[in-house]
Amino acid sequence: MVKVNDRFETLPESYLFSETAKRAKAWQKNNPRKRLIRLGIGDVTLPLTEAAVQAMVQAAKELKYADTFRGYGPEQGYEFLREIISNEDYAARGVRISPDEIFISDGIKTDCGAILELFDRDNIIGFCDPVYPAYMDAAVISGYAGDVDRGIGQWSKLLYLPCRVEYGFIPAVPQTRADIVYLCFPNNPTGAAATREQLAEWVRWANTAGSVLLFDGAYEAFITDSKVPHSIYEIDGAEACAIEFRSFSKTAGFTGVRCGYTVIPEALKRNGANLHQMWRRRLSGRSNGVSYIVQRGAQAVYSAEGREQIRERIVYYHKNAEIISRGLKNIGLTVYGGENAPYVWVKTPHGQDSWTFFDVLLHECGILTTPGVGFGPSGEGYLRLTAFGNRNDAEEAIERMKNTI
Ligand SMILES: *Cc1c(COP(=O)(O)O)cnc(C)c1O
């Protein structure tokens, strides 16, 4: 008789977004003539760039003819894409990451979870609290998490690193054992960005402890502050302790197209094992790579037109974030994030808990947000608002709140 992976039983239903959707639906039913403003989404809304679309159309046409047809590509990704990433995302910032150290993937939600296959389940994994839920799901499914305490929704073997307002929502390095730590900066959900000094402390800690940092740079394109590094590898020593994940999803609107990459430097060794070689070996057994068409689309993101078209989109989202942040501040709320990330992290007023303020905004203003507590206990007392909507919605949301909050 087959035995299933019973860790799935301890995995919570994706409660957060199903619950917010349920409440939004009920509101719409009771208010059929009102329009809901959605500031809860974690997806882009602006369409693909002309440059990426042209490149993908061209690539699809190549596949139509015998002499330009391509079947299985390299598992690690095409050289043309790895080369341009190495030059534009790294060399241009004074960082040496060779094309060989870059692995193209169908997006980094996949890789952030799959990377745990390189490690033993006895390792202790540390997570920011609040956190992007996908890392934790992966840790639970692959058996790193121990037992769940359903009351508080936490696992016995995971280490929670509180991200507190006093420290700008940047977690302190652990005082107890942690072998692997997920870091994401600029951060989803708080919008906080770590400075060079803060990341340097993490790198020092990881190299001393012999730990590995899993650095999610999904929001790199939103960085505006010159003190904020764009890659963990801008920090000396990071090549010996960090794996970096980067995605075209939020940068170039590829959330539906699917492309990202993972960097594992050759210098990253633990217990005499070379993690780069291990990942390469794993890929050859587990993947047949990413579509040629998609990789041509990703390459076009780095062309002059591609860059300009992307810049316009990022500027648009930044402006939304600014409108939302400034509007909330004028109303008298306390606001974080929004400057180096498309997320605004707002403190609930009058000591309300996250769900209470969520309901106030939904019922009084017809605005859908995301309760901070849904990302972890330290998110209690906050809401996440996204700038990935349209301009009118950002403006109207503030108008609606002004008159009610
Ligand atoms: C959106 C997001 C991603 C994106 O992952 P893809 O699979 O590349 O689309 C990764 N990490 C964080 C924190 C995100 O918010």
Short mmCIF file of C-alpha atoms and ligand atoms in Angstrom, two decimals:
data_model
loop_
_atom_site.label_atom_id
_atom_site.label_comp_id
_atom_site.label_asym_id
_atom_site.label_seq_id
_atom_site.Cartn_x
_atom_site.Cartn_y
_atom_site.Cartn_z
CA MET A 1 0.00 0.00 0.00
CA VAL A 2 1.37 3.36 -0.95
CA LYS A 3 2.25 5.88 1.74
CA VAL A 4 1.77 9.51 0.83
CA ASN A 5 3.85 12.45 1.97
CA ASP A 6 1.87 13.22 5.10
CA ARG A 7 3.61 16.54 5.59
CA PHE A 8 1.00 17.92 3.19
CA GLU A 9 -1.47 17.48 6.02
CA THR A 10 0.40 19.97 8.14
CA LEU A 11 0.49 22.49 5.30
CA PRO A 12 -2.14 25.15 5.86
CA GLU A 13 -4.57 25.90 3.06
CA SER A 14 -3.31 29.03 1.35
CA TYR A 15 -5.52 30.73 3.87
CA LEU A 16 -4.41 34.29 3.31
CA PHE A 17 -5.44 34.86 -0.28
CA SER A 18 -8.45 32.56 -0.19
CA GLU A 19 -9.74 34.38 2.89
CA THR A 20 -9.20 37.87 1.46
CA ALA A 21 -10.88 36.75 -1.79
CA LYS A 22 -13.81 35.30 0.15
CA ARG A 23 -14.35 38.52 2.08
CA ALA A 24 -14.03 40.58 -1.10
CA LYS A 25 -16.62 38.43 -2.83
CA ALA A 26 -19.06 38.77 0.05
CA TRP A 27 -18.57 42.55 0.02
CA GLN A 28 -19.22 42.72 -3.73
CA LYS A 29 -22.39 40.68 -3.30
CA ASN A 30 -23.67 43.10 -0.68
CA ASN A 31 -22.55 46.13 -2.70
CA PRO A 32 -23.36 45.16 -6.28
CA ARG A 33 -23.20 48.72 -7.60
CA LYS A 34 -19.85 49.60 -6.02
CA ARG A 35 -16.46 48.99 -7.58
CA LEU A 36 -13.81 47.18 -5.58
CA ILE A 37 -10.31 48.65 -5.76
CA ARG A 38 -7.76 45.88 -5.59
CA LEU A 39 -4.61 46.84 -3.73
CA GLY A 40 -4.01 43.27 -2.66
CA ILE A 41 -2.50 41.73 -5.76
CA GLY A 42 1.11 40.57 -5.98
CA ASP A 43 1.03 40.43 -9.77
CA VAL A 44 2.01 43.02 -12.34
CA THR A 45 -0.75 44.64 -14.40
CA LEU A 46 1.08 46.46 -17.21
CA PRO A 47 1.47 44.35 -20.37
CA LEU A 48 4.72 43.00 -21.82
CA THR A 49 7.20 45.29 -23.53
CA GLU A 50 7.30 45.59 -27.29
CA ALA A 51 10.95 44.48 -27.26
CA ALA A 52 10.23 41.20 -25.46
CA VAL A 53 7.16 40.44 -27.58
CA GLN A 54 9.02 41.10 -30.86
CA ALA A 55 11.85 38.83 -29.78
CA MET A 56 9.46 36.03 -28.82
CA VAL A 57 7.53 36.31 -32.09
CA GLN A 58 10.80 36.17 -34.01
CA ALA A 59 11.95 33.16 -31.97
CA ALA A 60 8.67 31.34 -32.60
CA LYS A 61 9.12 31.91 -36.33
CA GLU A 62 12.62 30.44 -36.22
CA LEU A 63 11.15 27.23 -34.90
CA LYS A 64 9.05 26.91 -38.04
CA TYR A 65 12.00 26.14 -40.35
CA ALA A 66 14.20 23.06 -40.32
CA ASP A 67 17.48 24.96 -40.31
CA THR A 68 16.54 27.25 -37.43
CA PHE A 69 14.42 24.78 -35.48
CA ARG A 70 15.59 23.97 -31.97
CA GLY A 71 14.64 21.04 -29.81
CA TYR A 72 15.94 20.47 -26.29
CA GLY A 73 18.16 23.33 -25.27
CA PRO A 74 20.92 23.34 -22.67
CA GLU A 75 19.47 22.48 -19.26
CA GLN A 76 21.31 25.39 -17.71
CA GLY A 77 19.90 27.87 -20.24
CA TYR A 78 21.19 29.28 -23.52
CA GLU A 79 24.59 30.90 -23.49
CA PHE A 80 23.21 34.06 -25.16
CA LEU A 81 21.03 34.73 -22.13
CA ARG A 82 23.54 33.72 -19.45
CA GLU A 83 26.17 35.88 -21.09
CA ILE A 84 24.03 39.02 -21.19
CA ILE A 85 22.97 38.48 -17.56
CA SER A 86 26.60 38.10 -16.52
CA ASN A 87 27.50 41.35 -18.29
CA GLU A 88 24.49 43.50 -17.54
CA ASP A 89 23.33 42.39 -14.10
CA TYR A 90 26.80 41.72 -12.66
CA ALA A 91 29.87 43.01 -14.55
CA ALA A 92 28.16 46.38 -15.05
CA ARG A 93 27.97 46.65 -11.24
CA GLY A 94 31.54 45.55 -10.72
CA VAL A 95 30.58 42.01 -9.75
CA ARG A 96 32.23 38.94 -11.26
CA ILE A 97 29.68 36.24 -11.94
CA SER A 98 30.53 34.14 -14.97
CA PRO A 99 27.84 32.92 -17.40
CA ASP A 100 28.66 29.42 -16.18
CA GLU A 101 27.56 30.30 -12.66
CA ILE A 102 24.07 31.29 -13.88
CA PHE A 103 21.20 28.82 -14.24
CA ILE A 104 18.12 29.92 -16.21
CA SER A 105 14.79 28.68 -14.85
CA ASP A 106 11.06 28.99 -15.38
CA GLY A 107 10.87 31.44 -12.48
CA ILE A 108 12.25 31.53 -9.01
CA LYS A 109 9.31 30.31 -6.99
CA THR A 110 10.37 26.97 -8.46
CA ASP A 111 14.06 27.40 -7.62
CA CYS A 112 13.62 28.86 -4.14
CA GLY A 113 11.91 25.62 -3.17
CA ALA A 114 13.88 23.14 -5.28
CA ILE A 115 17.22 24.41 -3.93
CA LEU A 116 16.47 22.59 -0.67
CA GLU A 117 17.20 19.31 -2.49
CA LEU A 118 20.89 20.19 -2.18
CA PHE A 119 20.78 20.01 1.60
CA ASP A 120 20.17 17.51 4.33
CA ARG A 121 16.89 17.66 6.25
CA ASP A 122 18.73 17.92 9.55
CA ASN A 123 19.58 21.52 8.73
CA ILE A 124 17.80 24.31 10.55
CA ILE A 125 16.26 26.82 8.16
CA GLY A 126 15.72 30.46 9.17
CA PHE A 127 12.98 32.66 7.71
CA CYS A 128 12.13 36.31 7.98
CA ASP A 129 8.88 36.90 9.82
CA PRO A 130 6.80 38.18 8.00
CA VAL A 131 7.77 36.18 4.91
CA TYR A 132 6.88 35.32 1.29
CA PRO A 133 4.96 32.09 2.02
CA ALA A 134 6.44 29.94 -0.78
CA TYR A 135 9.77 29.34 1.01
CA MET A 136 8.05 27.94 4.03
CA ASP A 137 5.74 25.72 2.01
CA ALA A 138 8.80 24.23 0.30
CA ALA A 139 10.52 23.61 3.63
CA VAL A 140 7.43 21.86 4.99
CA ILE A 141 6.86 19.71 1.89
CA SER A 142 10.49 18.62 1.76
CA GLY A 143 10.58 17.64 5.40
CA TYR A 144 12.64 20.36 7.08
CA ALA A 145 9.94 21.80 9.28
CA GLY A 146 9.22 19.34 12.08
CA ASP A 147 5.83 19.41 13.76
CA VAL A 148 3.27 22.11 13.32
CA ASP A 149 1.65 23.92 16.21
CA ARG A 150 -1.71 24.60 14.64
CA GLY A 151 -2.62 27.15 17.28
CA ILE A 152 0.14 29.56 16.33
CA GLY A 153 0.72 28.14 12.87
CA GLN A 154 4.45 27.59 13.40
CA TRP A 155 6.73 24.58 12.94
CA SER A 156 8.99 23.19 15.63
CA LYS A 157 12.18 22.96 13.54
CA LEU A 158 12.01 26.26 11.66
CA LEU A 159 13.69 29.38 12.98
CA TYR A 160 11.63 32.56 12.78
CA LEU A 161 13.58 35.80 12.48
CA PRO A 162 11.33 38.67 13.50
CA CYS A 163 11.60 41.76 11.29
CA ARG A 164 10.79 44.59 13.65
CA VAL A 165 10.00 48.19 12.93
CA GLU A 166 12.84 49.36 15.27
CA TYR A 167 15.33 47.77 12.89
CA GLY A 168 13.66 48.91 9.69
CA PHE A 169 12.19 45.41 9.22
CA ILE A 170 15.66 43.94 8.64
CA PRO A 171 16.21 40.78 10.72
CA ALA A 172 19.20 40.50 13.06
CA VAL A 173 21.58 37.59 12.45
CA PRO A 174 20.52 34.55 14.50
CA GLN A 175 21.86 33.96 17.99
CA THR A 176 21.04 30.28 17.72
CA ARG A 177 21.91 27.72 15.08
CA ALA A 178 20.66 28.33 11.53
CA ASP A 179 22.25 26.48 8.62
CA ILE A 180 20.24 27.96 5.79
CA VAL A 181 18.55 31.38 5.82
CA TYR A 182 16.15 32.81 3.27
CA LEU A 183 16.56 36.54 2.78
CA CYS A 184 14.53 38.67 0.38
CA PHE A 185 15.50 42.31 -0.24
CA PRO A 186 13.85 44.53 -1.30
CA ASN A 187 11.28 42.68 0.70
CA ASN A 188 7.88 41.27 -0.01
CA PRO A 189 5.73 42.05 2.01
CA THR A 190 7.33 44.92 3.98
CA GLY A 191 8.96 46.79 1.09
CA ALA A 192 12.11 47.17 3.25
CA ALA A 193 15.51 47.18 1.54
CA ALA A 194 18.74 46.09 3.24
CA THR A 195 21.76 48.37 3.06
CA ARG A 196 25.29 47.31 2.21
CA GLU A 197 26.26 47.26 5.92
CA GLN A 198 23.27 45.16 6.87
CA LEU A 199 23.95 42.62 4.14
CA ALA A 200 27.65 42.62 5.01
CA GLU A 201 26.77 41.56 8.54
CA TRP A 202 24.73 38.66 7.18
CA VAL A 203 27.56 37.59 4.89
CA ARG A 204 30.08 37.73 7.75
CA TRP A 205 27.76 35.70 9.93
CA ALA A 206 27.11 33.06 7.24
CA ASN A 207 30.80 32.61 6.44
CA THR A 208 31.66 32.28 10.13
CA ALA A 209 28.82 29.89 10.89
CA GLY A 210 29.33 27.86 7.70
CA SER A 211 25.72 28.59 6.76
CA VAL A 212 24.21 29.33 3.35
CA LEU A 213 22.14 32.40 2.47
CA LEU A 214 19.33 32.01 -0.07
CA PHE A 215 18.94 35.54 -1.38
CA ASP A 216 15.76 36.39 -3.28
CA GLY A 217 16.28 39.50 -5.41
CA ALA A 218 12.89 39.46 -7.17
CA TYR A 219 12.44 43.20 -6.61
CA GLU A 220 15.94 44.34 -7.59
CA ALA A 221 14.58 46.49 -10.43
CA PHE A 222 12.66 48.65 -7.95
CA ILE A 223 15.73 49.83 -6.03
CA THR A 224 16.10 53.62 -6.11
CA ASP A 225 18.39 54.18 -3.12
CA SER A 226 22.10 54.21 -4.00
CA LYS A 227 22.98 52.71 -0.58
CA VAL A 228 21.07 49.56 -1.43
CA PRO A 229 23.06 46.85 -3.27
CA HIS A 230 21.38 45.28 -6.29
CA SER A 231 23.00 41.91 -5.72
CA ILE A 232 24.22 40.07 -2.63
CA TYR A 233 27.46 39.55 -4.55
CA GLU A 234 28.23 43.26 -4.23
CA ILE A 235 29.23 42.26 -0.69
CA ASP A 236 32.75 40.84 -0.28
CA GLY A 237 32.65 37.19 0.68
CA ALA A 238 29.08 36.59 -0.54
CA GLU A 239 30.32 34.34 -3.36
CA ALA A 240 31.43 31.90 -0.65
CA CYS A 241 28.10 31.76 1.21
CA ALA A 242 25.17 32.93 -0.94
CA ILE A 243 22.88 31.67 -3.68
CA GLU A 244 20.98 34.43 -5.48
CA PHE A 245 17.61 34.17 -7.21
CA ARG A 246 16.49 36.78 -9.74
CA SER A 247 13.32 36.89 -11.80
CA PHE A 248 12.00 38.60 -14.90
CA SER A 249 8.52 38.46 -13.37
CA LYS A 250 8.30 41.77 -11.54
CA THR A 251 11.08 43.42 -13.56
CA ALA A 252 9.69 42.79 -17.01
CA GLY A 253 6.13 41.65 -16.46
CA PHE A 254 7.06 38.00 -17.07
CA THR A 255 4.77 36.62 -14.35
CA GLY A 256 2.86 34.73 -17.04
CA VAL A 257 5.75 34.19 -19.47
CA ARG A 258 7.93 32.54 -16.75
CA CYS A 259 11.65 33.15 -16.62
CA GLY A 260 14.18 33.73 -13.87
CA TYR A 261 17.64 32.62 -12.90
CA THR A 262 19.65 31.25 -10.01
CA VAL A 263 23.29 32.05 -9.37
CA ILE A 264 25.48 29.51 -7.56
CA PRO A 265 29.10 30.65 -7.52
CA GLU A 266 31.84 28.08 -7.97
CA ALA A 267 33.35 29.38 -4.73
CA LEU A 268 30.38 28.19 -2.67
CA LYS A 269 31.54 24.99 -1.00
CA ARG A 270 30.29 23.26 2.13
CA ASN A 271 31.68 20.08 3.72
CA GLY A 272 33.98 19.76 0.72
CA ALA A 273 31.00 19.67 -1.64
CA ASN A 274 30.62 22.13 -4.50
CA LEU A 275 27.00 23.30 -4.51
CA HIS A 276 27.34 24.63 -8.05
CA GLN A 277 28.28 21.19 -9.37
CA MET A 278 25.52 19.60 -7.34
CA TRP A 279 22.88 21.92 -8.81
CA ARG A 280 24.20 21.32 -12.32
CA ARG A 281 23.95 17.58 -11.75
CA ARG A 282 20.48 17.93 -10.30
CA LEU A 283 19.27 19.96 -13.29
CA SER A 284 20.46 17.35 -15.74
CA GLY A 285 18.28 14.82 -14.00
CA ARG A 286 15.32 17.01 -13.19
CA SER A 287 14.86 19.52 -15.98
CA ASN A 288 14.96 20.01 -19.71
CA GLY A 289 15.40 23.73 -19.41
CA VAL A 290 13.28 26.71 -20.34
CA SER A 291 11.60 27.43 -23.67
CA TYR A 292 13.85 28.95 -26.35
CA ILE A 293 11.12 31.49 -27.13
CA VAL A 294 10.98 32.67 -23.53
CA GLN A 295 14.76 32.94 -23.26
CA ARG A 296 14.85 35.12 -26.40
CA GLY A 297 12.18 37.28 -24.78
CA ALA A 298 14.29 37.59 -21.63
CA GLN A 299 17.36 38.49 -23.67
CA ALA A 300 15.44 41.36 -25.30
CA VAL A 301 14.79 42.83 -21.86
CA TYR A 302 18.47 43.92 -21.91
CA SER A 303 18.37 45.65 -25.30
CA ALA A 304 18.33 49.45 -25.37
CA GLU A 305 14.61 49.54 -26.25
CA GLY A 306 13.86 46.76 -23.78
CA ARG A 307 15.54 48.63 -20.96
CA GLU A 308 13.73 51.86 -21.73
CA GLN A 309 10.35 50.13 -21.96
CA ILE A 310 10.95 48.44 -18.63
CA ARG A 311 12.12 51.62 -17.01
CA GLU A 312 8.82 53.29 -17.98
CA ARG A 313 6.88 50.51 -16.28
CA ILE A 314 8.91 50.63 -13.10
CA VAL A 315 8.52 54.41 -13.00
CA TYR A 316 4.77 53.97 -13.34
CA TYR A 317 4.58 51.54 -10.43
CA HIS A 318 6.86 53.73 -8.33
CA LYS A 319 4.56 56.67 -8.92
CA ASN A 320 1.61 54.56 -7.74
CA ALA A 321 3.56 53.66 -4.62
CA GLU A 322 4.34 57.31 -4.02
CA ILE A 323 0.69 58.32 -4.41
CA ILE A 324 -0.40 55.62 -2.00
CA SER A 325 2.36 56.37 0.56
CA ARG A 326 1.91 60.12 0.49
CA GLY A 327 -1.88 59.81 0.61
CA LEU A 328 -1.78 57.49 3.63
CA LYS A 329 0.68 59.78 5.43
CA ASN A 330 -1.57 62.77 4.81
CA ILE A 331 -4.44 60.85 6.33
CA GLY A 332 -2.24 60.41 9.39
CA LEU A 333 -1.19 56.79 8.99
CA THR A 334 2.33 55.48 9.51
CA VAL A 335 3.80 54.10 6.33
CA TYR A 336 6.90 52.08 5.39
CA GLY A 337 8.31 50.65 2.17
CA GLY A 338 7.25 51.84 -1.27
CA GLU A 339 10.60 53.42 -2.17
CA ASN A 340 12.67 50.44 -3.24
CA ALA A 341 9.77 48.05 -3.73
CA PRO A 342 6.26 48.03 -5.17
CA TYR A 343 4.79 47.40 -1.71
CA VAL A 344 3.63 49.86 0.91
CA TRP A 345 3.52 48.51 4.46
CA VAL A 346 1.13 50.50 6.60
CA LYS A 347 0.65 50.42 10.35
CA THR A 348 -2.95 49.89 11.35
CA PRO A 349 -4.41 52.86 13.27
CA HIS A 350 -5.75 52.79 16.86
CA GLY A 351 -3.97 49.51 17.67
CA GLN A 352 -6.32 47.57 15.40
CA ASP A 353 -5.21 44.12 14.36
CA SER A 354 -4.50 43.40 10.70
CA TRP A 355 -7.82 41.73 9.92
CA THR A 356 -9.84 44.45 11.64
CA PHE A 357 -8.25 47.22 9.58
CA PHE A 358 -8.52 45.01 6.48
CA ASP A 359 -12.28 44.84 7.10
CA VAL A 360 -12.54 48.58 7.74
CA LEU A 361 -10.92 49.34 4.38
CA LEU A 362 -13.05 46.74 2.63
CA HIS A 363 -16.38 47.69 4.15
CA GLU A 364 -15.98 51.43 4.50
CA CYS A 365 -13.94 52.13 1.35
CA GLY A 366 -14.32 49.15 -0.96
CA ILE A 367 -10.56 48.62 -0.99
CA LEU A 368 -8.97 45.19 -0.97
CA THR A 369 -5.59 44.92 0.79
CA THR A 370 -3.57 42.11 2.36
CA PRO A 371 -3.38 41.69 6.17
CA GLY A 372 0.23 41.66 7.35
CA VAL A 373 -0.41 38.90 9.87
CA GLY A 374 -1.06 36.57 6.93
CA PHE A 375 2.68 36.68 6.19
CA GLY A 376 3.66 35.72 9.74
CA PRO A 377 3.03 36.71 13.37
CA SER A 378 5.34 39.74 13.21
CA GLY A 379 3.17 41.12 10.42
CA GLU A 380 0.35 41.64 12.93
CA GLY A 381 -0.72 45.27 13.08
CA TYR A 382 0.18 45.98 9.44
CA LEU A 383 -1.36 45.81 5.98
CA ARG A 384 0.37 45.39 2.63
CA LEU A 385 -0.80 47.60 -0.21
CA THR A 386 0.51 47.04 -3.70
CA ALA A 387 1.56 49.57 -6.32
CA PHE A 388 0.99 47.03 -9.11
CA GLY A 389 -2.37 48.53 -10.00
CA ASN A 390 -3.40 51.39 -12.24
CA ARG A 391 -2.97 55.05 -11.50
CA ASN A 392 -6.68 55.84 -11.16
CA ASP A 393 -7.12 53.11 -8.60
CA ALA A 394 -4.23 54.40 -6.51
CA GLU A 395 -5.68 57.91 -6.59
CA GLU A 396 -9.24 56.87 -6.00
CA ALA A 397 -8.26 54.58 -3.11
CA ILE A 398 -6.71 57.54 -1.32
CA GLU A 399 -9.78 59.72 -2.02
CA ARG A 400 -12.07 57.06 -0.60
CA MET A 401 -9.91 56.68 2.52
CA LYS A 402 -9.65 60.42 3.11
CA ASN A 403 -13.36 60.63 3.52
CA THR A 404 -13.70 57.70 5.89
CA ILE A 405 -10.56 56.84 7.90
C1 LIG B 1 6.76 37.55 -7.05
C2 LIG B 1 7.87 36.97 -6.25
C3 LIG B 1 8.71 36.02 -6.81
C4 LIG B 1 8.52 35.66 -8.25
O1 LIG B 1 8.77 34.39 -8.60
P1 LIG B 1 8.64 33.89 -10.08
O2 LIG B 1 8.39 32.44 -9.87
O3 LIG B 1 9.95 34.17 -10.74
O4 LIG B 1 7.49 34.58 -10.77
C5 LIG B 1 9.75 35.52 -6.03
N1 LIG B 1 9.96 35.95 -4.78
C6 LIG B 1 9.18 36.88 -4.24
C7 LIG B 1 9.46 37.36 -2.87
C8 LIG B 1 8.10 37.41 -4.94
O5 LIG B 1 7.30 38.30 -4.39
#
